Amino acid sequence: MEAPKQVPMVKEQDGVWTYTTSMPSPELHTYCFYVDGMRMLDPSNVYMIRDIATHTNYFLVDGELSQNYFVYEVPRGTVSKVWYPSPTLGMERRRMTVYTPAGYEDSNKQYPVLYLLHGAGGDENAWSELGRAIQIFDNLIAQGKAEPMIVVMPNGNGAQEAVPGEYPNSMYKPSFANPKTMEGSFEKDLSGYHEVCGKSLSYYK
């Protein structure tokens, strides 16, 4: 993937600044503006995503590689923000995002569980909001390309209860380098984590 780069815009006779590019490749593309050296979002584009502590505008270009990023008229799953106890990390409660497939609430069958962990600096919102995981699972399951499953998206930052701002005394700027991240505190006992989640989420069949 190419590194982000700045490209100059041209001021037209009517005072409007423009930039024209060839058709971008099928993908989710992000961008922002720099005005007199100051980074700004596009005030005409309401579609924004957060990557750690940075917000950017985005747009989707349809094509084979990006087709599952879009929302289609397919059965849709349910997304829940679930709090659970975490004795391994010494916390009374932590939050994770959980996806259950369409029809889950009305079914007595057992479902496989996928634990989907974000990269460095992410949190329990990263896959569902930045990675478009919900749209991808809905579309792949509807196409028969994926088995209906439960997807657990935890917060892999061992020092956080949840996304900054979502628990007491947490109104701070998200950071790429968080304590107890990528050093094993969270990952050291996945079997125990599975057991804790299973007990906490008793409605998971």
XYZ file of N, CA, C and O in Angstrom:
820
model
N 0.833 -1.178 0.000
C 0.000 0.000 0.000
C 0.876 1.238 0.000
O 1.855 1.326 0.738
N 0.550 2.209 -0.847
C 1.320 3.428 -0.937
C 1.165 4.270 0.318
O 0.102 4.339 0.915
N 2.264 4.934 0.688
C 2.207 5.825 1.841
C 1.382 7.064 1.489
O 1.385 7.504 0.338
N 0.661 7.619 2.452
C -0.116 8.832 2.166
C 0.792 9.945 1.666
O 1.928 10.097 2.123
N 0.321 10.717 0.739
C 1.111 11.828 0.220
C 0.215 13.029 -0.008
O -0.993 12.910 -0.195
N 0.822 14.208 0.018
C 0.097 15.432 -0.243
C 0.243 15.806 -1.716
O 1.312 15.668 -2.295
N -0.851 16.262 -2.311
C -0.829 16.713 -3.701
C -1.375 18.139 -3.742
O -2.316 18.473 -3.013
N -0.799 18.991 -4.563
C -1.260 20.391 -4.602
C -2.590 20.530 -5.316
O -2.906 19.783 -6.233
N -3.399 21.490 -4.870
C -4.649 21.821 -5.527
C -4.454 23.097 -6.348
O -3.496 23.851 -6.136
N -5.345 23.327 -7.282
C -5.243 24.477 -8.184
C -6.392 25.434 -7.905
O -7.554 25.020 -7.829
N -6.066 26.704 -7.767
C -7.093 27.713 -7.535
C -7.661 28.182 -8.873
O -6.949 28.728 -9.713
N -8.956 27.947 -9.072
C -9.606 28.339 -10.316
C -9.960 29.841 -10.291
O -9.848 30.503 -9.272
N -10.408 30.335 -11.441
C -10.727 31.758 -11.553
C -11.861 32.185 -10.622
O -11.930 33.334 -10.187
N -12.743 31.236 -10.304
C -13.861 31.566 -9.405
C -13.472 31.449 -7.930
O -14.316 31.581 -7.040
N -12.206 31.168 -7.665
C -11.727 31.084 -6.290
C -11.818 29.711 -5.667
O -11.404 29.520 -4.518
N -12.359 28.744 -6.392
C -12.503 27.378 -5.875
C -11.216 26.593 -6.134
O -10.686 26.598 -7.261
N -10.738 25.922 -5.092
C -9.537 25.092 -5.231
C -9.950 23.684 -5.663
O -10.869 23.104 -5.107
N -9.277 23.134 -6.659
C -9.645 21.813 -7.184
C -8.420 20.919 -7.358
O -7.282 21.393 -7.440
N -8.699 19.632 -7.396
C -7.688 18.638 -7.741
C -8.398 17.525 -8.498
O -9.432 17.019 -8.049
N -7.894 17.174 -9.652
C -8.504 16.131 -10.474
C -7.548 14.954 -10.574
O -6.354 15.120 -10.856
N -8.080 13.755 -10.335
C -7.268 12.545 -10.384
C -7.932 11.533 -11.295
O -9.129 11.646 -11.613
N -7.172 10.550 -11.714
C -7.762 9.438 -12.451
C -8.615 8.612 -11.499
O -8.543 8.783 -10.281
N -9.432 7.728 -12.055
C -10.335 6.930 -11.220
C -9.543 6.096 -10.215
O -8.693 5.287 -10.605
N -9.783 6.276 -8.906
C -9.058 5.482 -7.908
C -9.424 3.994 -8.018
O -10.481 3.630 -8.528
N -8.574 3.155 -7.504
C -8.809 1.716 -7.523
C -9.961 1.356 -6.587
O -10.274 2.112 -5.657
N -10.624 0.225 -6.815
C -11.703 -0.214 -5.912
C -11.166 -0.428 -4.496
O -10.345 -1.313 -4.274
N -11.615 0.385 -3.572
C -11.098 0.320 -2.207
C -11.807 1.372 -1.365
O -12.579 2.186 -1.876
N -11.548 1.347 -0.068
C -11.955 2.425 0.820
C -10.792 3.413 0.858
O -9.680 3.061 1.260
N -11.040 4.636 0.406
C -9.996 5.655 0.331
C -10.243 6.730 1.382
O -11.385 7.163 1.591
N -9.177 7.183 2.031
C -9.269 8.243 3.020
C -8.521 9.477 2.541
O -7.578 9.379 1.750
N -8.943 10.632 3.056
C -8.273 11.871 2.665
C -8.586 12.967 3.672
O -9.495 12.848 4.498
N -7.834 14.058 3.589
C -8.091 15.272 4.344
C -7.513 16.433 3.557
O -6.899 16.242 2.506
N -7.722 17.644 4.049
C -7.175 18.845 3.421
C -6.111 19.461 4.322
O -6.168 19.340 5.547
N -5.133 20.129 3.708
C -4.206 20.974 4.439
C -4.378 22.395 3.919
O -4.173 22.658 2.730
N -4.790 23.287 4.797
C -5.031 24.676 4.429
C -4.054 25.545 5.219
O -4.118 25.607 6.458
N -3.127 26.189 4.506
C -2.088 27.002 5.162
C -1.356 26.196 6.229
O -1.064 26.689 7.317
N -1.108 24.920 5.918
C -0.369 24.057 6.828
C -1.196 23.416 7.920
O -0.677 22.598 8.693
N -2.462 23.745 7.992
C -3.324 23.180 9.039
C -4.159 22.038 8.468
O -4.812 22.195 7.434
N -4.144 20.917 9.142
C -4.912 19.756 8.690
C -6.394 19.975 8.966
O -6.783 20.325 10.082
N -7.237 19.731 7.961
C -8.676 19.937 8.107
C -9.439 18.802 7.445
O -8.971 18.199 6.470
N -10.632 18.508 7.978
C -11.527 17.550 7.343
C -12.368 18.252 6.288
O -12.483 19.483 6.277
N -12.944 17.469 5.413
C -13.790 17.995 4.341
C -15.163 18.329 4.922
O -15.913 17.427 5.310
N -15.545 19.614 4.988
C -16.832 19.967 5.580
C -18.026 19.525 4.749
O -19.160 19.536 5.233
N -17.775 19.114 3.496
C -18.870 18.678 2.631
C -19.050 17.167 2.623
O -19.915 16.647 1.916
N -18.223 16.458 3.383
C -18.310 14.997 3.418
C -18.550 14.547 4.854
O -17.672 14.666 5.711
N -19.743 14.018 5.123
C -20.092 13.610 6.491
C -19.502 12.259 6.861
O -19.580 11.844 8.025
N -18.902 11.556 5.892
C -18.391 10.212 6.165
C -16.964 10.295 6.684
O -16.044 10.691 5.976
N -16.795 9.913 7.957
C -15.509 9.998 8.627
C -15.250 8.710 9.402
O -16.182 8.054 9.863
N -13.991 8.370 9.545
C -13.593 7.237 10.365
C -12.430 7.652 11.258
O -11.681 8.576 10.929
N -12.310 6.967 12.386
C -11.217 7.244 13.326
C -10.217 6.104 13.297
O -10.577 4.936 13.431
N -8.953 6.450 13.139
C -7.858 5.492 13.242
C -6.972 5.958 14.394
O -6.205 6.914 14.241
N -7.109 5.310 15.535
C -6.452 5.680 16.793
C -6.898 7.092 17.188
O -7.983 7.270 17.704
N -6.080 8.122 16.939
C -6.435 9.477 17.347
C -6.655 10.397 16.155
O -6.712 11.616 16.317
N -6.763 9.845 14.965
C -6.882 10.656 13.758
C -8.207 10.386 13.051
O -8.545 9.228 12.782
N -8.947 11.440 12.758
C -10.157 11.324 11.955
C -9.836 11.712 10.511
O -9.106 12.672 10.263
N -10.363 10.941 9.578
C -10.212 11.263 8.165
C -11.552 11.063 7.467
O -12.384 10.267 7.907
N -11.750 11.792 6.368
C -12.901 11.526 5.516
C -12.606 10.299 4.679
O -11.455 9.914 4.470
N -13.678 9.667 4.201
C -13.467 8.517 3.326
C -14.548 8.450 2.264
O -15.601 9.059 2.357
N -14.232 7.686 1.210
C -15.224 7.342 0.190
C -14.896 5.947 -0.321
O -13.764 5.467 -0.189
N -15.903 5.289 -0.869
C -15.751 3.933 -1.377
C -15.821 3.940 -2.897
O -16.665 4.611 -3.481
N -14.932 3.182 -3.515
C -14.981 2.968 -4.962
C -15.340 1.504 -5.186
O -14.656 0.601 -4.700
N -16.447 1.268 -5.881
C -16.967 -0.085 -6.068
C -16.090 -0.885 -7.029
O -15.521 -0.343 -7.978
N -15.985 -2.173 -6.775
C -15.215 -3.059 -7.622
C -15.043 -4.401 -6.945
O -15.514 -4.615 -5.825
N -14.353 -5.305 -7.602
C -14.220 -6.671 -7.084
C -13.569 -6.697 -5.703
O -13.978 -7.458 -4.820
N -12.561 -5.877 -5.484
C -11.835 -5.912 -4.221
C -12.581 -5.233 -3.081
O -12.274 -5.471 -1.907
N -13.543 -4.384 -3.401
C -14.225 -3.619 -2.353
C -15.710 -3.930 -2.247
O -16.410 -3.319 -1.438
N -16.203 -4.878 -3.020
C -17.649 -5.082 -3.096
C -18.279 -5.441 -1.761
O -19.434 -5.086 -1.488
N -17.539 -6.113 -0.894
C -18.127 -6.503 0.391
C -18.061 -5.409 1.441
O -18.527 -5.599 2.568
N -17.492 -4.241 1.105
C -17.474 -3.119 2.036
C -18.804 -2.367 2.037
O -19.079 -1.595 2.957
N -19.616 -2.574 0.999
C -20.845 -1.804 0.840
C -22.000 -2.462 1.595
O -21.968 -3.656 1.914
N -23.031 -1.664 1.858
C -24.252 -2.168 2.485
C -25.230 -2.544 1.379
O -25.555 -1.718 0.529
N -25.686 -3.792 1.400
C -26.635 -4.274 0.410
C -27.914 -4.736 1.099
O -27.969 -4.831 2.332
N -28.912 -5.050 0.286
C -30.174 -5.573 0.830
C -30.009 -7.060 1.129
O -30.460 -7.927 0.382
N -29.331 -7.345 2.228
C -29.108 -8.720 2.679
C -29.512 -8.801 4.150
O -29.611 -7.769 4.836
N -29.766 -10.008 4.668
C -30.037 -10.138 6.110
C -28.859 -9.583 6.907
O -27.694 -9.849 6.571
N -29.145 -8.827 7.935
C -28.090 -8.158 8.686
C -28.006 -8.700 10.113
O -29.009 -8.972 10.749
N -26.789 -8.807 10.570
C -26.549 -9.267 11.929
C -26.735 -8.148 12.939
O -27.076 -7.016 12.596
N -26.480 -8.483 14.198
C -26.636 -7.550 15.309
C -25.270 -7.245 15.902
O -24.441 -8.146 16.068
N -25.041 -5.979 16.231
C -23.778 -5.555 16.835
C -24.060 -5.080 18.257
O -24.919 -4.220 18.472
N -23.340 -5.637 19.219
C -23.555 -5.290 20.631
C -22.237 -4.855 21.264
O -21.170 -5.382 20.935
N -22.317 -3.900 22.182
C -21.182 -3.513 23.016
C -21.393 -4.193 24.366
O -22.305 -3.846 25.109
N -20.568 -5.167 24.658
C -20.793 -6.047 25.807
C -19.710 -5.833 26.866
O -18.513 -5.859 26.562
N -20.136 -5.628 28.106
C -19.214 -5.506 29.237
C -19.078 -6.871 29.913
O -20.051 -7.586 30.085
N -17.857 -7.217 30.310
C -17.606 -8.523 30.936
C -16.518 -8.372 31.992
O -15.694 -7.463 31.914
N -16.492 -9.226 33.014
C -15.439 -9.162 34.030
C -14.134 -9.723 33.489
O -14.131 -10.665 32.695
N -13.004 -9.151 33.897
C -11.696 -9.611 33.430
C -10.752 -9.785 34.615
O -9.897 -8.940 34.883
N -10.878 -10.899 35.346
C -9.977 -11.129 36.483
C -8.523 -11.275 36.052
O -7.615 -10.951 36.819
N -8.268 -11.760 34.826
C -6.894 -11.902 34.343
C -6.174 -10.565 34.351
O -4.993 -10.472 34.696
N -6.883 -9.487 33.953
C -6.284 -8.157 33.927
C -6.604 -7.348 35.182
O -6.249 -6.173 35.262
N -7.295 -7.965 36.145
C -7.601 -7.283 37.394
C -8.634 -6.190 37.246
O -8.595 -5.196 37.980
N -9.572 -6.352 36.302
C -10.614 -5.353 36.088
C -11.984 -5.962 36.313
O -12.234 -7.099 35.907
N -12.849 -5.188 36.965
C -14.203 -5.677 37.204
C -14.998 -5.771 35.920
O -15.897 -6.604 35.795
N -14.680 -4.884 34.967
C -15.375 -4.982 33.693
C -14.552 -4.355 32.577
O -13.809 -3.403 32.796
N -14.676 -4.947 31.416
C -14.072 -4.437 30.186
C -15.137 -4.549 29.095
O -16.124 -5.255 29.243
N -14.904 -3.865 27.975
C -15.911 -3.873 26.918
C -15.373 -4.499 25.644
O -14.196 -4.361 25.313
N -16.235 -5.208 24.955
C -15.898 -5.754 23.644
C -17.091 -5.563 22.712
O -18.225 -5.362 23.159
N -16.815 -5.610 21.427
C -17.868 -5.544 20.417
C -18.164 -6.960 19.956
O -17.229 -7.733 19.692
N -19.428 -7.313 19.862
C -19.821 -8.665 19.473
C -20.799 -8.604 18.301
O -21.800 -7.871 18.351
N -20.497 -9.349 17.263
C -21.388 -9.481 16.100
C -22.057 -10.839 16.157
O -21.386 -11.869 16.337
N -23.387 -10.850 16.030
C -24.118 -12.107 15.896
C -24.852 -12.074 14.556
O -25.398 -11.036 14.167
N -24.859 -13.177 13.820
C -25.408 -13.174 12.464
C -26.927 -13.057 12.441
O -27.607 -13.288 13.448
N -27.450 -12.694 11.297
C -28.902 -12.601 11.116
C -29.551 -13.927 11.485
O -29.058 -14.999 11.135
N -30.655 -13.877 12.230
C -31.365 -15.082 12.636
C -30.866 -15.689 13.926
O -31.456 -16.658 14.428
N -29.806 -15.138 14.495
C -29.223 -15.715 15.707
C -30.210 -15.744 16.866
O -30.331 -16.745 17.575
N -30.935 -14.644 17.055
C -31.837 -14.531 18.204
C -32.966 -15.549 18.161
O -33.519 -15.924 19.193
N -33.329 -16.016 16.966
C -34.456 -16.939 16.820
C -34.013 -18.384 16.610
O -34.822 -19.240 16.258
N -32.722 -18.638 16.814
C -32.192 -19.969 16.546
C -31.702 -20.632 17.827
O -31.256 -19.967 18.759
N -31.793 -21.965 17.864
C -31.278 -22.740 18.992
C -29.981 -23.463 18.638
O -29.458 -24.219 19.444
N -29.475 -23.239 17.422
C -28.256 -23.928 16.987
C -27.025 -23.319 17.640
O -27.063 -22.191 18.153
N -25.945 -24.056 17.628
C -24.672 -23.547 18.123
C -23.914 -22.910 16.957
O -23.985 -23.375 15.823
N -23.177 -21.845 17.269
C -22.429 -21.126 16.252
C -20.936 -21.144 16.573
O -20.543 -21.072 17.744
N -20.102 -21.211 15.555
C -18.661 -21.046 15.796
C -18.378 -19.615 16.223
O -19.146 -18.701 15.912
N -17.273 -19.421 16.953
C -16.898 -18.093 17.440
C -15.535 -17.718 16.870
O -14.581 -18.488 16.959
N -15.452 -16.534 16.282
C -14.187 -15.989 15.790
C -13.790 -14.831 16.692
O -14.566 -13.895 16.885
N -12.583 -14.891 17.261
C -12.055 -13.776 18.047
C -11.171 -12.942 17.127
O -10.146 -13.411 16.634
N -11.583 -11.704 16.881
C -10.937 -10.847 15.896
C -10.247 -9.696 16.629
O -10.895 -8.771 17.116
N -8.920 -9.754 16.701
C -8.155 -8.759 17.457
C -7.585 -7.699 16.520
O -7.105 -8.018 15.428
N -7.639 -6.462 16.939
C -7.153 -5.331 16.148
C -5.631 -5.248 16.180
O -4.959 -5.991 16.897
N -5.087 -4.293 15.442
C -3.659 -4.025 15.463
C -3.283 -3.046 16.562
O -4.128 -2.623 17.364
N -2.010 -2.662 16.597
C -1.522 -1.753 17.628
C -2.260 -0.419 17.550
O -2.457 0.125 16.466
N -2.669 0.083 18.714
C -3.361 1.356 18.773
C -4.857 1.264 18.610
O -5.574 2.241 18.831
N -5.355 0.103 18.202
C -6.789 -0.066 18.003
C -7.515 -0.303 19.308
O -6.951 -0.220 20.403
N -8.783 -0.632 19.200
C -9.611 -0.897 20.371
C -10.812 -1.720 19.923
O -10.843 -2.208 18.784
N -11.817 -1.861 20.779
C -12.953 -2.716 20.433
C -13.841 -2.131 19.342
O -14.740 -2.810 18.836
N -13.603 -0.874 18.963
C -14.364 -0.274 17.865
C -13.652 -0.376 16.519
O -14.244 -0.075 15.482
N -12.381 -0.773 16.530
C -11.560 -0.675 15.322
C -12.113 -1.492 14.160
O -12.253 -0.983 13.045
N -12.431 -2.755 14.395
C -12.878 -3.608 13.288
C -14.271 -3.247 12.801
O -14.547 -3.263 11.604
N -15.160 -2.906 13.723
C -16.534 -2.629 13.313
C -16.683 -1.271 12.647
O -17.520 -1.097 11.751
N -15.878 -0.277 13.054
C -16.031 1.073 12.525
C -14.985 1.421 11.467
O -15.303 2.031 10.446
N -13.734 1.044 11.703
C -12.671 1.348 10.751
C -12.519 0.251 9.702
O -12.300 0.532 8.521
N -12.664 -0.990 10.127
C -12.419 -2.112 9.223
C -13.620 -2.623 8.454
O -13.496 -3.573 7.686
N -14.813 -2.040 8.688
C -16.056 -2.443 8.004
C -16.307 -3.950 8.128
O -16.847 -4.595 7.220
N -15.929 -4.514 9.266
C -16.108 -5.950 9.476
C -17.570 -6.359 9.440
O -17.901 -7.460 8.970
N -18.466 -5.501 9.921
C -19.883 -5.869 9.975
C -20.441 -6.033 8.570
O -21.127 -7.024 8.268
N -20.152 -5.077 7.694
C -20.617 -5.183 6.306
C -20.023 -6.410 5.630
O -20.700 -7.114 4.882
N -18.750 -6.674 5.896
C -18.076 -7.812 5.267
C -18.718 -9.127 5.699
O -19.008 -9.998 4.863
N -18.966 -9.288 7.004
C -19.571 -10.538 7.478
C -20.990 -10.697 6.953
O -21.378 -11.788 6.520
N -21.790 -9.632 7.000
C -23.157 -9.718 6.471
C -23.140 -10.176 5.014
O -23.903 -11.071 4.613
N -22.276 -9.576 4.216
C -22.246 -9.887 2.788
C -21.708 -11.288 2.505
O -22.263 -12.023 1.684
N -20.631 -11.678 3.173
C -20.057 -13.003 2.930
C -21.008 -14.116 3.370
O -21.136 -15.142 2.698
N -21.687 -13.917 4.501
C -22.643 -14.926 4.971
C -23.819 -15.014 4.004
O -24.277 -16.111 3.652
N -24.306 -13.870 3.533
C -25.436 -13.867 2.594
C -25.065 -14.550 1.274
O -25.906 -15.188 0.637
N -23.803 -14.445 0.878
C -23.338 -15.066 -0.363
C -22.993 -16.545 -0.188
O -22.678 -17.224 -1.162
N -23.050 -17.024 1.035
C -22.676 -18.413 1.295
C -21.178 -18.636 1.300
O -20.714 -19.777 1.262
N -20.407 -17.561 1.366
C -18.949 -17.674 1.355
C -18.367 -17.768 2.765
O -17.173 -17.998 2.926
N -19.192 -17.535 3.776
C -18.771 -17.669 5.166
C -19.896 -18.309 5.954
O -21.071 -18.066 5.681
N -19.539 -19.133 6.901
C -20.532 -19.771 7.763
C -21.042 -18.746 8.776
O -20.258 -17.945 9.304
N -22.337 -18.725 9.063
C -22.827 -17.820 10.120
C -22.067 -18.059 11.413
O -21.919 -19.203 11.849
N -21.565 -16.998 11.994
C -20.710 -17.141 13.178
C -20.873 -15.950 14.105
O -21.371 -14.895 13.710
N -20.438 -16.145 15.342
C -20.318 -15.064 16.307
C -18.908 -14.507 16.177
O -17.938 -15.264 16.099
N -18.788 -13.193 16.134
C -17.472 -12.561 16.028
C -17.264 -11.674 17.249
O -18.028 -10.741 17.488
N -16.244 -11.986 18.032
C -15.914 -11.224 19.232
C -14.721 -10.327 18.913
O -13.663 -10.813 18.525
N -14.918 -9.018 19.065
C -13.864 -8.032 18.778
C -13.486 -7.341 20.081
O -14.116 -6.359 20.481
N -12.474 -7.856 20.792
C -12.126 -7.303 22.104
C -11.218 -6.080 21.988
O -10.736 -5.733 20.914
N -10.990 -5.453 23.133
C -10.008 -4.377 23.240
C -8.707 -5.012 23.708
O -8.611 -5.476 24.840
N -7.707 -5.032 22.832
C -6.448 -5.698 23.145
C -5.477 -4.868 23.957
O -4.359 -5.310 24.216
N -5.880 -3.657 24.350
C -5.039 -2.829 25.211
C -5.314 -3.200 26.658
O -6.365 -2.849 27.207
N -4.385 -3.905 27.267
C -4.620 -4.463 28.592
C -4.837 -3.449 29.691
O -5.318 -3.801 30.769
N -4.476 -2.183 29.455
C -4.659 -1.159 30.483
C -5.961 -0.393 30.320
O -6.278 0.464 31.149
N -6.712 -0.682 29.272
C -7.965 0.023 29.021
C -9.169 -0.850 29.337
O -9.165 -2.042 29.036
N -10.196 -0.228 29.894
C -11.460 -0.935 30.051
C -12.228 -0.939 28.739
O -12.955 -1.882 28.435
N -12.068 0.134 27.971
C -12.810 0.282 26.721
C -12.183 1.429 25.929
O -11.102 1.924 26.274
N -12.866 1.837 24.872
C -12.442 2.994 24.090
C -12.305 4.206 25.008
O -13.145 4.415 25.883
N -11.251 5.017 24.849
C -11.160 6.239 25.653
C -12.445 7.061 25.563
O -13.006 7.244 24.495
N -12.893 7.510 26.735
C -14.136 8.274 26.812
C -15.337 7.442 27.176
O -16.408 7.991 27.473
N -15.185 6.112 27.216
C -16.315 5.226 27.477
C -16.249 4.560 28.853
O -17.022 3.661 29.136
N -15.302 4.987 29.687
C -15.264 4.477 31.061
C -14.742 5.599 31.964
O -14.232 6.616 31.471
N -14.891 5.491 33.279
C -14.552 6.604 34.172
C -13.114 7.088 34.010
O -12.179 6.290 33.856
N -12.943 8.409 34.059
C -11.625 9.060 34.009
C -10.827 8.661 32.767
O -9.620 8.420 32.831
N -11.509 8.595 31.636
C -10.837 8.149 30.405
C -10.956 9.154 29.265
O -10.847 8.774 28.102
N -11.175 10.416 29.595
C -11.259 11.431 28.546
C -9.849 11.902 28.182
O -9.403 12.985 28.549
N -9.119 11.045 27.477
C -7.764 11.367 27.056
C -7.604 11.010 25.581
O -8.409 10.270 25.018
N -6.582 11.552 24.972
C -6.352 11.308 23.559
C -5.857 9.880 23.345
O -4.890 9.453 23.988
N -6.498 9.100 22.457
C -6.011 7.748 22.172
C -4.573 7.774 21.680
O -4.143 8.726 21.025
N -3.823 6.740 22.001
C -2.402 6.694 21.663
C -2.058 5.382 20.965
O -2.693 4.351 21.204
N -1.054 5.415 20.118
C -0.575 4.207 19.434
C 0.137 3.286 20.423
O 0.016 2.072 20.350
N 0.896 3.883 21.351
C 1.678 3.103 22.315
C 0.972 3.123 23.660
O 1.136 4.062 24.446
N 0.185 2.105 23.927
C -0.549 1.994 25.186
C 0.125 0.998 26.123
O 0.760 0.035 25.675
N -0.008 1.191 27.439
C 0.536 0.208 28.385
C -0.133 -1.157 28.195
O -1.284 -1.243 27.784
N 0.605 -2.205 28.475
C 0.102 -3.582 28.408
C -0.475 -3.905 27.022
O -1.548 -4.486 26.895
N 0.245 -3.506 25.987
C -0.172 -3.803 24.623
C 0.976 -4.469 23.879
O 2.112 -3.986 23.925
N 0.692 -5.547 23.212
C 1.678 -6.284 22.436
C 2.830 -6.836 23.290
O 3.887 -7.148 22.773
N 2.604 -6.956 24.606
C 3.650 -7.518 25.457
C 3.152 -8.737 26.222
O 3.857 -9.263 27.055
N 1.933 -9.204 25.889
C 1.470 -10.483 26.397
C 0.454 -10.441 27.513
O -0.137 -11.476 27.831
N 0.247 -9.293 28.146
C -0.703 -9.246 29.270
C -2.095 -9.695 28.854
O -2.770 -10.418 29.577
N -2.512 -9.250 27.676
C -3.858 -9.575 27.219
C -3.906 -10.965 26.595
O -4.849 -11.721 26.785
N -2.851 -11.337 25.865
C -2.882 -12.569 25.087
C -2.436 -13.810 25.853
O -2.577 -14.921 25.363
N -1.894 -13.643 27.065
C -1.209 -14.757 27.714
C -2.135 -15.908 28.102
O -1.686 -17.030 28.267
N -3.415 -15.649 28.262
C -4.324 -16.704 28.703
C -5.610 -16.645 27.895
O -6.669 -16.318 28.405
N -5.525 -16.953 26.615
C -6.714 -16.886 25.773
C -7.759 -17.911 26.179
O -8.949 -17.671 26.052
N -7.324 -19.065 26.688
C -8.300 -20.071 27.105
C -9.107 -19.554 28.291
O -10.319 -19.724 28.362
N -8.431 -18.888 29.227
C -9.138 -18.304 30.354
C -10.067 -17.192 29.910
O -11.183 -17.050 30.409
N -9.611 -16.390 28.935
C -10.458 -15.322 28.396
C -11.709 -15.905 27.775
O -12.805 -15.408 27.966
N -11.561 -17.009 27.033
C -12.710 -17.658 26.404
C -13.693 -18.120 27.470
O -14.897 -17.956 27.335
N -13.176 -18.683 28.560
C -14.058 -19.155 29.623
C -14.794 -17.996 30.281
O -15.993 -18.074 30.546
N -14.092 -16.896 30.532
C -14.731 -15.736 31.146
C -15.824 -15.202 30.238
O -16.939 -14.906 30.670
N -15.520 -15.084 28.939
C -16.523 -14.583 28.003
C -17.717 -15.518 27.952
O -18.861 -15.083 27.896
N -17.456 -16.815 27.960
C -18.540 -17.775 27.882
C -19.476 -17.682 29.069
O -20.690 -17.792 28.928
N -18.912 -17.453 30.256
C -19.743 -17.317 31.445
C -20.501 -15.996 31.448
O -21.662 -15.935 31.833
N -19.824 -14.937 31.015
C -20.451 -13.614 31.019
C -21.544 -13.525 29.965
O -22.599 -12.939 30.208
N -21.290 -14.099 28.805
C -22.235 -14.009 27.696
C -23.034 -15.296 27.618
O -22.930 -16.072 26.682
N -23.858 -15.506 28.632
C -24.598 -16.771 28.719
C -25.605 -16.947 27.609
O -26.043 -18.054 27.334
N -25.978 -15.848 26.933
C -26.954 -15.985 25.855
C -26.299 -16.480 24.582
O -26.970 -16.734 23.597
N -24.973 -16.609 24.585
C -24.299 -17.238 23.438
C -24.546 -18.728 23.523
O -24.185 -19.368 24.491
N -25.149 -19.308 22.517
C -25.574 -20.700 22.582
C -24.384 -21.639 22.425
O -23.443 -21.324 21.724
